GROMACS .gro file of C-alpha atoms in nm:
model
  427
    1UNK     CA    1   0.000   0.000   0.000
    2UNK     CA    2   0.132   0.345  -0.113
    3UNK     CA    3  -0.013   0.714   0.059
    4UNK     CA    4   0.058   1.018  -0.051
    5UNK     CA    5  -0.008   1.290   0.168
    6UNK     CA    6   0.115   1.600  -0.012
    7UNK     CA    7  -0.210   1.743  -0.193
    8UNK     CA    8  -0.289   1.758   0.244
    9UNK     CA    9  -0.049   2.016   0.273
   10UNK     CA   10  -0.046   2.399   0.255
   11UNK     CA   11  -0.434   2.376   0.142
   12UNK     CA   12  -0.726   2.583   0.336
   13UNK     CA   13  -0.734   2.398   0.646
   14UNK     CA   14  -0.328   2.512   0.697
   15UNK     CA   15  -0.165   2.155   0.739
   16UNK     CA   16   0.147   2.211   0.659
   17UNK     CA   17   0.504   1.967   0.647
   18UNK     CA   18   0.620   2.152   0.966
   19UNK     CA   19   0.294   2.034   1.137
   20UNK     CA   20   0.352   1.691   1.061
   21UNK     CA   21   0.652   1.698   1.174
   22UNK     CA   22   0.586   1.866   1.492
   23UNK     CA   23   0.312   1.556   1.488
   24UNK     CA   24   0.564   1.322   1.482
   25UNK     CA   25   0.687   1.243   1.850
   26UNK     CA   26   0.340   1.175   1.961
   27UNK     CA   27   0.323   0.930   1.592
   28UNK     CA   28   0.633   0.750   1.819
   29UNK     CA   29   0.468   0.718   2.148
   30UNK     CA   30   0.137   0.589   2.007
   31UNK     CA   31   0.323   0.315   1.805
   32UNK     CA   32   0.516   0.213   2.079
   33UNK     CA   33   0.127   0.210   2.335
   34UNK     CA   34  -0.010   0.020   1.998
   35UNK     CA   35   0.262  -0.288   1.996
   36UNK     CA   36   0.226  -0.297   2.368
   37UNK     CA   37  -0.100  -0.428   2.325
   38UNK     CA   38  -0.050  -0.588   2.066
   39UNK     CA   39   0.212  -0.798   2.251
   40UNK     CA   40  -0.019  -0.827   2.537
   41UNK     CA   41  -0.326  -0.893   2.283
   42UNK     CA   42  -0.493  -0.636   2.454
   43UNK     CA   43  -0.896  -0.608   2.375
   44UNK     CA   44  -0.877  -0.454   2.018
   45UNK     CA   45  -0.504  -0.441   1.949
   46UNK     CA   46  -0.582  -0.768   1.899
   47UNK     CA   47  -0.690  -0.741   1.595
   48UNK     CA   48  -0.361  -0.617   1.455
   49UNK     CA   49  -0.248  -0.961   1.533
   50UNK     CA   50  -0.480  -1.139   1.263
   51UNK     CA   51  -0.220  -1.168   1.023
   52UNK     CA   52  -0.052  -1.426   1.249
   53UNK     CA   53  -0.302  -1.527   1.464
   54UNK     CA   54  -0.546  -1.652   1.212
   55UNK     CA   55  -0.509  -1.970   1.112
   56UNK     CA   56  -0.726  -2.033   0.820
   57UNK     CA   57  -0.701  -2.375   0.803
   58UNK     CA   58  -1.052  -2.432   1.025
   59UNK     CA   59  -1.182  -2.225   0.757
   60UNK     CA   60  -1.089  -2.392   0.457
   61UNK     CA   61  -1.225  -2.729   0.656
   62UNK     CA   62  -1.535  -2.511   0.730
   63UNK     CA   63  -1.590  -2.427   0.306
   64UNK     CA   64  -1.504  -2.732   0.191
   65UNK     CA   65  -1.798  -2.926   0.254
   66UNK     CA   66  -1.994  -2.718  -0.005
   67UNK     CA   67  -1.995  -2.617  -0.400
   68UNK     CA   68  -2.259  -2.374  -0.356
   69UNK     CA   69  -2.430  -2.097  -0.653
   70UNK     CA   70  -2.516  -1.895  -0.362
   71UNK     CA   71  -2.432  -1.808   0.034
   72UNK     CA   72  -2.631  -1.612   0.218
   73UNK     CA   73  -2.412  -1.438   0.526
   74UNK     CA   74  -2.677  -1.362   0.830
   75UNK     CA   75  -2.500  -1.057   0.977
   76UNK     CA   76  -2.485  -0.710   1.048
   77UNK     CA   77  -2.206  -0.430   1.126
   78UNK     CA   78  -1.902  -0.588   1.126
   79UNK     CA   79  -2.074  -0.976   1.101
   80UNK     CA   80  -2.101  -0.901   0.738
   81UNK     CA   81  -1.922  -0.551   0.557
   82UNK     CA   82  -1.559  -0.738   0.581
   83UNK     CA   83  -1.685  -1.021   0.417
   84UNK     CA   84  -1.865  -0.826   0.221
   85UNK     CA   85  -1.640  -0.646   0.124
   86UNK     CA   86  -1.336  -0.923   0.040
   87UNK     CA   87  -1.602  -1.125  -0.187
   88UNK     CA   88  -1.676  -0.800  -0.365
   89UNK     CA   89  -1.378  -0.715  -0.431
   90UNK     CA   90  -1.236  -1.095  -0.486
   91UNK     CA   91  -1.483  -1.375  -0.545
   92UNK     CA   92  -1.561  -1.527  -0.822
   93UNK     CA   93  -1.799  -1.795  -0.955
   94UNK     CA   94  -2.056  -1.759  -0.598
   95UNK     CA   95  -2.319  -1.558  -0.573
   96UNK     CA   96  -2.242  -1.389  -0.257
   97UNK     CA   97  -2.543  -1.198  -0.140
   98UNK     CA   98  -2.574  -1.043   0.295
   99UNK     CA   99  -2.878  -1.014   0.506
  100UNK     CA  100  -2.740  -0.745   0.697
  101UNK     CA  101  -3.092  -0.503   0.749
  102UNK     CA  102  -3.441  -0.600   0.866
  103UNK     CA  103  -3.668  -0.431   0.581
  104UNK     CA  104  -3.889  -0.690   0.528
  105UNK     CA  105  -3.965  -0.666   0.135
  106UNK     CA  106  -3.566  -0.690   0.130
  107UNK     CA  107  -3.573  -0.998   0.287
  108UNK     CA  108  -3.832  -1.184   0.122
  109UNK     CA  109  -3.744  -1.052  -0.211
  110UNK     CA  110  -3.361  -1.171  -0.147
  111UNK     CA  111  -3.499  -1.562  -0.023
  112UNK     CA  112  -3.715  -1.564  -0.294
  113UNK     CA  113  -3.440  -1.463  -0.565
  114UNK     CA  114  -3.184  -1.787  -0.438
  115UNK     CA  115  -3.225  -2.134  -0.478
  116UNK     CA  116  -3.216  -2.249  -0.108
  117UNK     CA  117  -3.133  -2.588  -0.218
  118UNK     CA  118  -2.811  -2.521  -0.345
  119UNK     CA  119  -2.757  -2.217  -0.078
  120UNK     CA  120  -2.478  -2.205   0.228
  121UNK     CA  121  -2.584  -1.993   0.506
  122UNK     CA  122  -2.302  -1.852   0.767
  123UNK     CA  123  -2.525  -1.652   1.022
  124UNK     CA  124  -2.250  -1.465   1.246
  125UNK     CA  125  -2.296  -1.301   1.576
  126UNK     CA  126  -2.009  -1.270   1.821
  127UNK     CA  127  -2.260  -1.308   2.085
  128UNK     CA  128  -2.475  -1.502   1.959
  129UNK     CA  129  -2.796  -1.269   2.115
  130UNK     CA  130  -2.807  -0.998   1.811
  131UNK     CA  131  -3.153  -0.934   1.748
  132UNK     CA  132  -3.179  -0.837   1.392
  133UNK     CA  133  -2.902  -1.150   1.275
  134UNK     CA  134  -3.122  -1.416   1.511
  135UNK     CA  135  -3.432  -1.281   1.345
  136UNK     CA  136  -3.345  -1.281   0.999
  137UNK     CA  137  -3.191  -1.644   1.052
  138UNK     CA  138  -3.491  -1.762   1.189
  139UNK     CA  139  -3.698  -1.650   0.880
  140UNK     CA  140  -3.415  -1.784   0.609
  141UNK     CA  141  -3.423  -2.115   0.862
  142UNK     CA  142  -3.820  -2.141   0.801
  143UNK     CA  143  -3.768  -2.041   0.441
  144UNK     CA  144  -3.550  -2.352   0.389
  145UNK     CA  145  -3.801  -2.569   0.576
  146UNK     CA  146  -4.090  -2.466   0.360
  147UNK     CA  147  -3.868  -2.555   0.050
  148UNK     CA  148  -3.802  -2.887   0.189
  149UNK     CA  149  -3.438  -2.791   0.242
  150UNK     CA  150  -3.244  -2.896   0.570
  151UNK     CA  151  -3.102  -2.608   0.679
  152UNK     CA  152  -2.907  -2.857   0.954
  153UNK     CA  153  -2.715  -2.990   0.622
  154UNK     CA  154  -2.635  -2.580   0.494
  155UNK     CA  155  -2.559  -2.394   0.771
  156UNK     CA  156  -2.199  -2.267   0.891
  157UNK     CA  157  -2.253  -2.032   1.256
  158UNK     CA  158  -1.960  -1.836   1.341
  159UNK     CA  159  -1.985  -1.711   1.727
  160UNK     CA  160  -1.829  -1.668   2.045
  161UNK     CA  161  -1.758  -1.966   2.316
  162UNK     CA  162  -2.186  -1.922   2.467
  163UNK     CA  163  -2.469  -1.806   2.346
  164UNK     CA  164  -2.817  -1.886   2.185
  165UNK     CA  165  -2.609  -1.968   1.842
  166UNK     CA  166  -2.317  -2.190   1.963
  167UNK     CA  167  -2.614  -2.396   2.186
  168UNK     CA  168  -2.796  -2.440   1.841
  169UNK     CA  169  -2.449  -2.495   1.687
  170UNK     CA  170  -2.408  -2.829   1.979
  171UNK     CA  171  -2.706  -2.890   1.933
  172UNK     CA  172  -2.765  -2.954   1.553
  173UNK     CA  173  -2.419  -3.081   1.502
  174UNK     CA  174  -2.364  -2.729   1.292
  175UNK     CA  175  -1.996  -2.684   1.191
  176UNK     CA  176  -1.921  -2.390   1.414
  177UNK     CA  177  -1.621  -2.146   1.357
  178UNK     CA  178  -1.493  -1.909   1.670
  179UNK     CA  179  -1.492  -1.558   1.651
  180UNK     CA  180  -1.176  -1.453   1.773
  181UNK     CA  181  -1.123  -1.289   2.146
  182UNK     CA  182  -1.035  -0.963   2.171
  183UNK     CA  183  -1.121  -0.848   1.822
  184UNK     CA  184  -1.389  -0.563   1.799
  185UNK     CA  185  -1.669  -0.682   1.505
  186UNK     CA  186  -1.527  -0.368   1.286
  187UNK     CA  187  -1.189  -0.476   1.321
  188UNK     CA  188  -1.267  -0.862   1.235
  189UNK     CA  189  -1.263  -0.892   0.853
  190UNK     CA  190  -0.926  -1.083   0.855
  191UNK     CA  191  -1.075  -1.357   1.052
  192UNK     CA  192  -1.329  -1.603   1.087
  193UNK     CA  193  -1.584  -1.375   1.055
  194UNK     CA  194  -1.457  -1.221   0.743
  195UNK     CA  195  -1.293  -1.538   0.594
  196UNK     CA  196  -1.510  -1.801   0.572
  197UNK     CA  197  -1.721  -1.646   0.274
  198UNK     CA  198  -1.423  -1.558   0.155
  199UNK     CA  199  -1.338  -1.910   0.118
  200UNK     CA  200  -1.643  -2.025  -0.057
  201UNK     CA  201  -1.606  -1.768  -0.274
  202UNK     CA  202  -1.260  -1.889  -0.340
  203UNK     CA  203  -1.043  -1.633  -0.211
  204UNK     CA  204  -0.650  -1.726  -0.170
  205UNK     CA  205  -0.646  -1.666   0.238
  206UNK     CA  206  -0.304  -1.698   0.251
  207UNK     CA  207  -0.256  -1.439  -0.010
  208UNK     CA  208  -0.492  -1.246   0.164
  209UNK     CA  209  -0.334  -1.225   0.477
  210UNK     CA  210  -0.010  -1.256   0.365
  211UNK     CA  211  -0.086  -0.888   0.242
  212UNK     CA  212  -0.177  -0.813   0.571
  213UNK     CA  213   0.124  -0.919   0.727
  214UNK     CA  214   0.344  -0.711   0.465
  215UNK     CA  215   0.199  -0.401   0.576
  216UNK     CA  216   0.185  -0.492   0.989
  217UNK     CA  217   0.546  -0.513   0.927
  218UNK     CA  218   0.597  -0.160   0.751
  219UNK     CA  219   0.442  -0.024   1.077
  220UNK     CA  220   0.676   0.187   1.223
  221UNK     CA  221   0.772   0.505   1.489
  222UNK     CA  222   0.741   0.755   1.247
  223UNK     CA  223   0.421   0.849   1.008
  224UNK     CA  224   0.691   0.912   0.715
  225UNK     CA  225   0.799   0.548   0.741
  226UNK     CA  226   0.499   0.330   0.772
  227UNK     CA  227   0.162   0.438   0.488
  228UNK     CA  228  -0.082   0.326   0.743
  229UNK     CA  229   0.080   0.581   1.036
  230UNK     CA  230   0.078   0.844   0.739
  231UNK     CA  231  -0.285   0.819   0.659
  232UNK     CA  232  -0.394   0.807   1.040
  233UNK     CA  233  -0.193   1.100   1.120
  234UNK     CA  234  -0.266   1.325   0.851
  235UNK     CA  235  -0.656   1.240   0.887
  236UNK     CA  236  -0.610   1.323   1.282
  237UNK     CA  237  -0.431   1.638   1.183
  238UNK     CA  238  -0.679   1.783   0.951
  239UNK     CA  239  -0.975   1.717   1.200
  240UNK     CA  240  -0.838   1.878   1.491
  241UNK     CA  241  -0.821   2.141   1.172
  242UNK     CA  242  -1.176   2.124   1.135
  243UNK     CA  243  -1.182   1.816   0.837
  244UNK     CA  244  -1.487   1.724   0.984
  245UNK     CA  245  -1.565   1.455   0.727
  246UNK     CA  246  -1.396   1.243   0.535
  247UNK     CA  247  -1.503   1.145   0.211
  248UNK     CA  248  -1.394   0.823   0.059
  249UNK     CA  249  -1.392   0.747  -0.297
  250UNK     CA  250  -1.253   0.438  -0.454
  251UNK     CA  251  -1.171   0.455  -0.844
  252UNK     CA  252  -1.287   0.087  -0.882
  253UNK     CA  253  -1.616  -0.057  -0.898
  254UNK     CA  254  -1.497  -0.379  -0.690
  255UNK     CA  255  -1.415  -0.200  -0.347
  256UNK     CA  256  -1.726   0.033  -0.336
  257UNK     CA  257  -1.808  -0.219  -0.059
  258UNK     CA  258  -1.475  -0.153   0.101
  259UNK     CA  259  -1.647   0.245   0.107
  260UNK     CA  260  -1.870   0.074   0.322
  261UNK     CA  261  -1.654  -0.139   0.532
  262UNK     CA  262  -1.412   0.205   0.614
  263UNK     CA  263  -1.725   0.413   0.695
  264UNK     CA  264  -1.833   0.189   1.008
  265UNK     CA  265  -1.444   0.133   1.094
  266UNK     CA  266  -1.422   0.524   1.091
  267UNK     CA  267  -1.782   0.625   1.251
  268UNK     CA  268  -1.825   0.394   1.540
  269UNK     CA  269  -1.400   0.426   1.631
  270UNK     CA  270  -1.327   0.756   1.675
  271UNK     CA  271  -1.706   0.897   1.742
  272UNK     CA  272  -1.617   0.964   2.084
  273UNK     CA  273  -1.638   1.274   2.293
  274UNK     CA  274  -1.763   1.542   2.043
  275UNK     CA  275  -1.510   1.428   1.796
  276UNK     CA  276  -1.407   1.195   1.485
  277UNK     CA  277  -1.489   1.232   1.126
  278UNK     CA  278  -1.816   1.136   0.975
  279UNK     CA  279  -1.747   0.943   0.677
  280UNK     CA  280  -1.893   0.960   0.357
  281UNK     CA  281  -1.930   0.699   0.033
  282UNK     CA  282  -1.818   0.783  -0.297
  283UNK     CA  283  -1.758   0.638  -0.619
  284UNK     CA  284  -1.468   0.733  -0.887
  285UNK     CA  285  -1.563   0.850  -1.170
  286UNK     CA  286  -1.969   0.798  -1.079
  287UNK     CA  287  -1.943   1.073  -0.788
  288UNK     CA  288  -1.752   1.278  -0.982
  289UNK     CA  289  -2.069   1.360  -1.171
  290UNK     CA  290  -2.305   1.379  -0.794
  291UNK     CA  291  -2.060   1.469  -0.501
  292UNK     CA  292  -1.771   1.633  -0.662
  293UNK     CA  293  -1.907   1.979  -0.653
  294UNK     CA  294  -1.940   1.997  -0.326
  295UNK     CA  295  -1.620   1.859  -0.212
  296UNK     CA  296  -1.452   2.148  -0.432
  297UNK     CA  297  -1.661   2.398  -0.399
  298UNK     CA  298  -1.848   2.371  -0.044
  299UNK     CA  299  -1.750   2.460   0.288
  300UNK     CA  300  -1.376   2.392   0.374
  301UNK     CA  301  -1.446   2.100   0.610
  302UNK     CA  302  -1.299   1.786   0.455
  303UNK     CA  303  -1.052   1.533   0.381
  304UNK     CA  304  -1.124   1.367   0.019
  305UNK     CA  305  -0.978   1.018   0.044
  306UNK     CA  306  -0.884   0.875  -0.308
  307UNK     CA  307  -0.790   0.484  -0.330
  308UNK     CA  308  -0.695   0.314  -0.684
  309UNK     CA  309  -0.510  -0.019  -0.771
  310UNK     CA  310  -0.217   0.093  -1.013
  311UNK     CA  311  -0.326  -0.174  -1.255
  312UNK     CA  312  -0.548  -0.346  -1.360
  313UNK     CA  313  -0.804  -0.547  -1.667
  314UNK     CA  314  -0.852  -0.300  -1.952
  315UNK     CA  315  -1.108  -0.241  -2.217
  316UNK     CA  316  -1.004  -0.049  -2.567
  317UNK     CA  317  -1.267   0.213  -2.671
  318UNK     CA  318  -1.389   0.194  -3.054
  319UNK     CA  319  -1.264   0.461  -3.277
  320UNK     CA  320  -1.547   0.653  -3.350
  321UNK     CA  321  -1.629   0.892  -3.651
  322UNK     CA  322  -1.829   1.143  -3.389
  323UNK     CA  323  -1.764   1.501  -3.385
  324UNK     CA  324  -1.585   1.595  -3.047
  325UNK     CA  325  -1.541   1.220  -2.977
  326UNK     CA  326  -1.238   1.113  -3.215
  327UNK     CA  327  -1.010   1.200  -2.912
  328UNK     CA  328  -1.119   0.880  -2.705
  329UNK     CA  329  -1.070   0.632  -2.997
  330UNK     CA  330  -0.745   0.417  -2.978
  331UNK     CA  331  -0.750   0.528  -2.614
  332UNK     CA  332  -0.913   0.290  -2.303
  333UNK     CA  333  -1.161   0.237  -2.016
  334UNK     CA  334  -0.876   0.243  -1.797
  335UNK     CA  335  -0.711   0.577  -1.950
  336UNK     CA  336  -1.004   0.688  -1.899
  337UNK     CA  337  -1.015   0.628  -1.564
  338UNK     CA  338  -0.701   0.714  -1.479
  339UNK     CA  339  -0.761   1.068  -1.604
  340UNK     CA  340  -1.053   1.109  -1.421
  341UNK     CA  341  -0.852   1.057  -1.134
  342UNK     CA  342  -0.616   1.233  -1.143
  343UNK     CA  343  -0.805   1.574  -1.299
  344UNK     CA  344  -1.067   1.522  -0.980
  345UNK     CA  345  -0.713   1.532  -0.743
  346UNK     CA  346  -0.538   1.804  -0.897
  347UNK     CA  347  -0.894   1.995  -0.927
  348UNK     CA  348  -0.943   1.915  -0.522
  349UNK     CA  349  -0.575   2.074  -0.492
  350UNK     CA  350  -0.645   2.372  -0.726
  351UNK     CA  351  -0.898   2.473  -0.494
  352UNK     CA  352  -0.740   2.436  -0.177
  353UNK     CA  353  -0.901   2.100  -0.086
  354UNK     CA  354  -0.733   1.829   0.106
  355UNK     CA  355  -0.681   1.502  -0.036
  356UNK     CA  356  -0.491   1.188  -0.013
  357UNK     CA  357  -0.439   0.934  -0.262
  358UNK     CA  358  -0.389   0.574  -0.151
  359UNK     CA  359  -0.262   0.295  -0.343
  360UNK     CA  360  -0.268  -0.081  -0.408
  361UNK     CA  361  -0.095  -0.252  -0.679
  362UNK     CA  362  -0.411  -0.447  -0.788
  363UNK     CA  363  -0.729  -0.558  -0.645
  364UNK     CA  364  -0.621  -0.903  -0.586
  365UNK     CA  365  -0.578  -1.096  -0.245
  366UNK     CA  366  -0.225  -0.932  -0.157
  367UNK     CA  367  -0.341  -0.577  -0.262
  368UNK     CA  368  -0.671  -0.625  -0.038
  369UNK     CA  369  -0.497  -0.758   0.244
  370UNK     CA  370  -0.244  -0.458   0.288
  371UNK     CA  371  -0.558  -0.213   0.234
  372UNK     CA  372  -0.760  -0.357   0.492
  373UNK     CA  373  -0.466  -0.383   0.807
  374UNK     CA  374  -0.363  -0.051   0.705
  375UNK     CA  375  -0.682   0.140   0.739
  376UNK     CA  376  -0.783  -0.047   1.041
  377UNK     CA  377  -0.390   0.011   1.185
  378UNK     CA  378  -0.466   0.390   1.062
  379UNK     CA  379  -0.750   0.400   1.226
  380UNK     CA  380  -0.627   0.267   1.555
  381UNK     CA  381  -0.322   0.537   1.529
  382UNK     CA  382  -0.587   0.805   1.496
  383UNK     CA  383  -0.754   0.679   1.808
  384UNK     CA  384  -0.444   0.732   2.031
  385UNK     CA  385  -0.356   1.026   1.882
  386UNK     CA  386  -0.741   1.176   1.941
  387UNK     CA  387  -0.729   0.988   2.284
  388UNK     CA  388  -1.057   0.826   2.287
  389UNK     CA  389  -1.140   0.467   2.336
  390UNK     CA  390  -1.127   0.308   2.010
  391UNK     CA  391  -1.257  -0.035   2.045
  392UNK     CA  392  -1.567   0.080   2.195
  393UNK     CA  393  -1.892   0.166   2.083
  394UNK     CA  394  -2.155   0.253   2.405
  395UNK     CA  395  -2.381   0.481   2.171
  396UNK     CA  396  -2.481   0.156   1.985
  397UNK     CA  397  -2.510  -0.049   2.278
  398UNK     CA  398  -2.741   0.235   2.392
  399UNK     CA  399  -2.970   0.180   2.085
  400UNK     CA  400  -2.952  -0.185   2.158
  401UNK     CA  401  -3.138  -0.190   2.455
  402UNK     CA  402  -3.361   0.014   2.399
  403UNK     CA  403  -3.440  -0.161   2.092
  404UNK     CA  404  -3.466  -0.533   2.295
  405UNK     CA  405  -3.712  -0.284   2.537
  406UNK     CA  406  -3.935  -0.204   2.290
  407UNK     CA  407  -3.996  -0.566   2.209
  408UNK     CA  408  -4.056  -0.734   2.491
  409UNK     CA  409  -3.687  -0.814   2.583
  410UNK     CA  410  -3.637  -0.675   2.879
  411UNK     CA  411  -3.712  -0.395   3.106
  412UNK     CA  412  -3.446  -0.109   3.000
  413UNK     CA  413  -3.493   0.310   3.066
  414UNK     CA  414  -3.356   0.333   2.688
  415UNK     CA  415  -3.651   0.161   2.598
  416UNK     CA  416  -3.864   0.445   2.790
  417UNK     CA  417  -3.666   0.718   2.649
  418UNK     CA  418  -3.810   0.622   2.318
  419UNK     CA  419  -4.202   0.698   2.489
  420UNK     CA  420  -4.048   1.132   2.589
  421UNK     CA  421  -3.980   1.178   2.202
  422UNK     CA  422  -4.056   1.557   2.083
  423UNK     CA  423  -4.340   1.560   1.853
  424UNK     CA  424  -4.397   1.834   1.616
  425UNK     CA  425  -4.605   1.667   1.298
  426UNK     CA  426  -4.698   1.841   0.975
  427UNK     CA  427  -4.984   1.653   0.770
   0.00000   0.00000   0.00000
């Protein structure tokens, strides 16, 4: 993975190189509280183990059982955007599709467009208690019944150690994978939780987080020497400069899921205390045409995140007898592309917007693997810079409960809070 942080610099927010550098003893301290945990696989840092700790051999056991056309991952948060997000971006020959919302016309129009005979379903919930995941698995688990499927002979769980799942796991025989301790949901797409579609899908894990590994050992003291440090600094630095969201926009159609992925990594780890950045999705070139404005020409408030893979499958463009359009023929898709990336950086930079441009050679297994540990490693640099508590997430827990109140599952005063909402209705 490659970042370059200099259209950052000298742009309306005032970031400059002297900043950074300034930035740069605090860079050292944080790495050296990060690998502390990491050596004492402290709750979260954890997860910057993954590369080694992983072993994805239970996983390929797990996969191998099954030549599906379709899985169907029961999920939600970070129980399904990793995996999400590697099949995207890497599968091939499954039709991966993720029950990771409650709308019921979603649901019953995603059942009814897979053939739950030859379907694998991996429902995934660390704790095996997560409302919406139990309660869309227990419509896809009638679904199967009424098609005369057994869902006993198609379902994967991946869980904790206890729970309503892992019971259900013992208790149908279910091949059961463990979600790893100490590893945040957001921060688990390089395990179990992210791997095992993966797998199916037939994703090269080793590859995968062999990638990861390359860039866990780039990490270093300084942000100038390590890509992930660099991003997580710079992105820290312009916020406490009033980059109060960062927009990411990948120029390839095969990681608009990792858009996805990053916003929740982002949101729900540094949304602490009145701070953080709010994240927002974009597509290169699509956005360019929807979003693009505003980013240039809007309020001076944000950090424009580019990501590309330097190469890549290419398509010629026709020559063409049109007027105005002879300049395209003999050129490509991917020329195209490529200029559309970089006019929509240089035009950020004309204008004084910040922007960094990350990197991957391709979007293949090693390529993914490096992105994914180095925006989670960024992010976790951010959080110690920022000083909040990273791994956490008590304003969703909050909406939890009162959620489980509201049904019936439990007496909780977040539940009652819902009762003292404001009213002011226009009909």
């Amino acid at each position: 993975m490659n970042v370059d942080i200099g259209n950052a610099l000298d742009g309306d927010l005032g970031l400059a190189r002297a900043d950074l550098d300034a930035l740069d003893d605090r860079v050292g301290d944080a790495h050296e509280r990060i690998e502390r945990g990491r050596a004492e696989a402290e709750h979260g840092y954890a997860a910057l183990n993954l590369p080694e700790t992983c072993d994805p051999e239970p996983i390929r056991r797990a996969a191998s059982g099954f030549d599906p056309d379709h899985l169907l991952t029961v999920g939600i948060g970070g129980s399904a955007l990793g995996a999400a997000t590697l099949t995207d971006a890497l599968g091939s020959g499954v039709d991966c599709r993720y029950l990771d919302n409650v709308d019921p016309a979603w649901v019953r129009a995603t059942l009814d467009d897979v053939a739950l005979s030859n379907t694998v379903v991996n429902v995934v919930s660390r704790s095996g208690t997560t409302a919406e995941t139990l309660s869309n698995f227990l419509v896809v688990r009638r679904a199967m019944e009424s098609a005369g499927v057994d869902w006993t002979e198609r379902t994967v769980v991946t869980t904790g150690g206890e729970g309503n799942l892992r019971a259900m796991a013992d208790e149908h025989d279910l091949p059961a994978l463990d979600v790893p301790e100490g590893v945040p949901g957001r921060f688990s797409a390089l395990s179990t939780v992210g791997l095992f579609a993966a797998a199916v899908a037939g994703v090269d894990l080793d590859e995968l987080l062999a990638g990861a590994a390359a860039e866990a050992d780039r990490l270093a003291g300084s942000l100038f020497e390590s890509p992930a440090y660099a991003y997580g600094a710079t992105a820290y630095a312009l916020a406490e400069r009033g980059a109060a969201t960062n927009a990411v926009m990948p120029y390839a159609e095969s990681l608009e899921r990792f858009a996805e992925w990053f916003a929740q990594l982002w949101a729900e780890s540094l949304g602490k205390d009145g701070g953080g950045q709010t994240p927002a999705r974009a597509l290169g070139a699509t956005d360019q045409h929807s979003q693009l404005q505003l980013y240039r020409a809007g309020p001076a408030d944000k950090l424009v995140t580019l990501v590309r893979p330097r190469g890549s499958a290419d398509t010629p463009i026709p020559e063409t007898d049109l007027e105005g359009l002879s300049y395209l023929g003999g050129s490509s898709l991917g020329e195209l592309l490529d200029a559309e990336f970089r006019a929509t950086e240089a035009s950020l930079a004309a204008a004084g917007r910040e922007n960094v441009r990350i990197e991957i050679d391709r979007v293949d297994e090693r390529g993914i693997g490096e992105l994914l540990y180095g925006m989670e490693a960024a992010c976790v640099l951010y959080g110690e810079l920022a000083g909040v508590s990273t791994f956490t997430q008590p304003a969703v827990e909050w909406g939890k409960k009162a959620a489980r109140g509201l049904l019936g599952g439990g007496d909780f005063a977040e539940a009652d809070a819902v009762s003292e909402k404001r009213r002011l209705e226009v009909e």
